[in-house]
Amino acid sequence: MSEYSSLLSDLSENITNEDLEQLKSACKEDITEDQSNTITSSREWFSYLEKNDKLAQDNLSYIEHIFEISRRPDLLTRVIEYRTTVLKISEDDEIDTKLTRIPSAKKYKDIIRQPSEDEIIKLAPPPKKA
């Protein structure tokens, strides 16, 4: 079994039917309701994503995004671990490729900073009650 197949198998084992419904809901823009109703297992979901070019051995960004918005850090961590150990791709190495999804906050890391003393707006204290 390839490491990619092993990853999908591991992820499948950790996705319950309830989780699957949440994951399908998270990608409702890409899966029609009729198609969604035919998907009854996580393996079928992965297969559907592969057939529709949303998932491949070297393209995990879509499921990273879905796991992130579905609040499944455990699954996201497994995908990132696969990407960094097997594909040898870290977020810092490959920021602008299809292989890497940048978590929301990292997009703004250069913009977000503490303001300098000159930039801080000082407010007057509230007026005292008479």
CSV table of C-alpha atoms in Angstrom, one decimal:
chain,number,residue,atom,x,y,z
A,1,MET,CA,0.0,0.0,0.0
A,2,SER,CA,1.4,3.4,-1.0
A,3,GLU,CA,1.8,6.1,1.7
A,4,TYR,CA,-0.9,8.1,0.0
A,5,SER,CA,-3.3,5.1,0.2
A,6,SER,CA,-2.3,4.6,3.8
A,7,LEU,CA,-3.1,8.3,4.6
A,8,LEU,CA,-6.6,8.0,3.0
A,9,SER,CA,-7.2,4.8,4.9
A,10,ASP,CA,-6.1,6.3,8.2
A,11,LEU,CA,-8.3,9.4,7.6
A,12,SER,CA,-11.2,7.1,6.7
A,13,GLU,CA,-10.9,5.2,9.9
A,14,ASN,CA,-11.3,8.5,11.8
A,15,ILE,CA,-14.3,9.9,10.0
A,16,THR,CA,-17.7,8.8,11.4
A,17,ASN,CA,-20.9,9.0,9.4
A,18,GLU,CA,-21.7,12.2,11.3
A,19,ASP,CA,-18.3,13.6,10.4
A,20,LEU,CA,-18.9,12.7,6.8
A,21,GLU,CA,-22.1,14.7,6.6
A,22,GLN,CA,-20.3,17.7,8.0
A,23,LEU,CA,-17.4,17.3,5.5
A,24,LYS,CA,-19.9,16.9,2.6
A,25,SER,CA,-21.7,20.0,3.8
A,26,ALA,CA,-18.4,21.9,3.9
A,27,CYS,CA,-17.8,21.3,0.3
A,28,LYS,CA,-21.4,21.7,-0.9
A,29,GLU,CA,-20.2,24.3,-3.5
A,30,ASP,CA,-18.3,21.5,-5.2
A,31,ILE,CA,-20.7,18.6,-4.7
A,32,THR,CA,-24.3,18.8,-5.8
A,33,GLU,CA,-26.9,17.6,-3.4
A,34,ASP,CA,-27.7,14.6,-5.6
A,35,GLN,CA,-24.1,13.5,-5.8
A,36,SER,CA,-23.7,14.1,-2.0
A,37,ASN,CA,-26.6,11.8,-1.3
A,38,THR,CA,-24.9,9.0,-3.2
A,39,ILE,CA,-21.7,9.3,-1.1
A,40,THR,CA,-22.2,7.1,2.0
A,41,SER,CA,-18.6,6.5,3.2
A,42,SER,CA,-15.5,8.5,3.6
A,43,ARG,CA,-13.7,6.3,1.0
A,44,GLU,CA,-16.5,7.2,-1.5
A,45,TRP,CA,-16.0,10.9,-0.6
A,46,PHE,CA,-12.2,10.6,-1.2
A,47,SER,CA,-12.9,8.8,-4.5
A,48,TYR,CA,-15.3,11.5,-5.6
A,49,LEU,CA,-12.8,14.2,-4.8
A,50,GLU,CA,-10.1,12.4,-6.8
A,51,LYS,CA,-12.3,11.9,-9.8
A,52,ASN,CA,-13.1,15.6,-9.7
A,53,ASP,CA,-9.5,16.8,-9.4
A,54,LYS,CA,-10.0,18.0,-5.9
A,55,LEU,CA,-7.6,15.5,-4.4
A,56,ALA,CA,-4.5,13.8,-5.6
A,57,GLN,CA,-1.3,12.3,-4.1
A,58,ASP,CA,0.5,15.6,-4.6
A,59,ASN,CA,-2.6,17.9,-4.2
A,60,LEU,CA,-4.0,17.9,-0.7
A,61,SER,CA,-4.9,21.6,-0.3
A,62,TYR,CA,-8.6,21.0,-0.8
A,63,ILE,CA,-9.0,18.5,2.0
A,64,GLU,CA,-6.7,20.6,4.2
A,65,HIS,CA,-9.1,23.5,3.7
A,66,ILE,CA,-12.2,21.3,4.3
A,67,PHE,CA,-10.7,19.8,7.5
A,68,GLU,CA,-9.8,23.3,8.7
A,69,ILE,CA,-13.2,24.8,8.2
A,70,SER,CA,-14.9,21.6,9.6
A,71,ARG,CA,-12.8,22.1,12.7
A,72,ARG,CA,-11.0,18.7,12.5
A,73,PRO,CA,-7.5,19.6,13.5
A,74,ASP,CA,-6.7,15.9,14.1
A,75,LEU,CA,-7.3,15.1,10.4
A,76,LEU,CA,-5.7,18.3,9.2
A,77,THR,CA,-2.6,17.4,11.3
A,78,ARG,CA,-2.3,14.0,9.6
A,79,VAL,CA,-2.5,15.6,6.2
A,80,ILE,CA,0.1,18.2,7.0
A,81,GLU,CA,2.3,15.5,8.5
A,82,TYR,CA,2.1,13.5,5.3
A,83,ARG,CA,2.8,16.6,3.2
A,84,THR,CA,5.8,17.6,5.2
A,85,THR,CA,7.3,14.1,5.7
A,86,VAL,CA,6.4,12.2,2.5
A,87,LEU,CA,6.2,15.0,0.0
A,88,LYS,CA,8.9,17.0,1.8
A,89,ILE,CA,6.9,20.2,1.4
A,90,SER,CA,6.5,22.7,4.2
A,91,GLU,CA,4.4,25.9,4.2
A,92,ASP,CA,7.5,28.0,4.3
A,93,ASP,CA,9.1,26.2,1.3
A,94,GLU,CA,6.1,26.3,-1.1
A,95,ILE,CA,3.8,29.1,-0.2
A,96,ASP,CA,2.4,29.7,-3.7
A,97,THR,CA,1.8,26.2,-5.0
A,98,LYS,CA,-1.2,24.0,-5.2
A,99,LEU,CA,0.5,21.6,-2.8
A,100,THR,CA,0.2,23.9,0.1
A,101,ARG,CA,-2.7,25.6,1.7
A,102,ILE,CA,-1.8,28.5,3.8
A,103,PRO,CA,-3.9,28.7,7.0
A,104,SER,CA,-5.8,31.9,7.2
A,105,ALA,CA,-3.7,33.7,9.7
A,106,LYS,CA,-0.4,33.0,7.9
A,107,LYS,CA,-1.6,35.0,4.9
A,108,TYR,CA,-1.4,38.1,7.0
A,109,LYS,CA,1.7,37.5,9.0
A,110,ASP,CA,3.6,40.3,7.3
A,111,ILE,CA,0.7,42.8,7.8
A,112,ILE,CA,-0.1,42.0,11.4
A,113,ARG,CA,2.3,43.7,13.8
A,114,GLN,CA,2.2,45.8,16.9
A,115,PRO,CA,1.7,49.5,16.2
A,116,SER,CA,4.5,51.8,17.2
A,117,GLU,CA,4.1,54.5,19.9
A,118,ASP,CA,3.6,57.1,17.2
A,119,GLU,CA,0.7,55.1,15.6
A,120,ILE,CA,-1.3,54.5,18.8
A,121,ILE,CA,-4.2,56.8,19.2
A,122,LYS,CA,-4.5,58.0,22.7
A,123,LEU,CA,-8.0,58.6,23.9
A,124,ALA,CA,-9.0,61.1,26.5
A,125,PRO,CA,-10.4,59.8,29.7
A,126,PRO,CA,-14.2,59.7,29.9
A,127,PRO,CA,-15.9,62.9,31.3
A,128,LYS,CA,-16.5,62.9,35.0
A,129,LYS,CA,-20.1,62.7,36.2
A,130,ALA,CA,-21.3,65.8,38.0
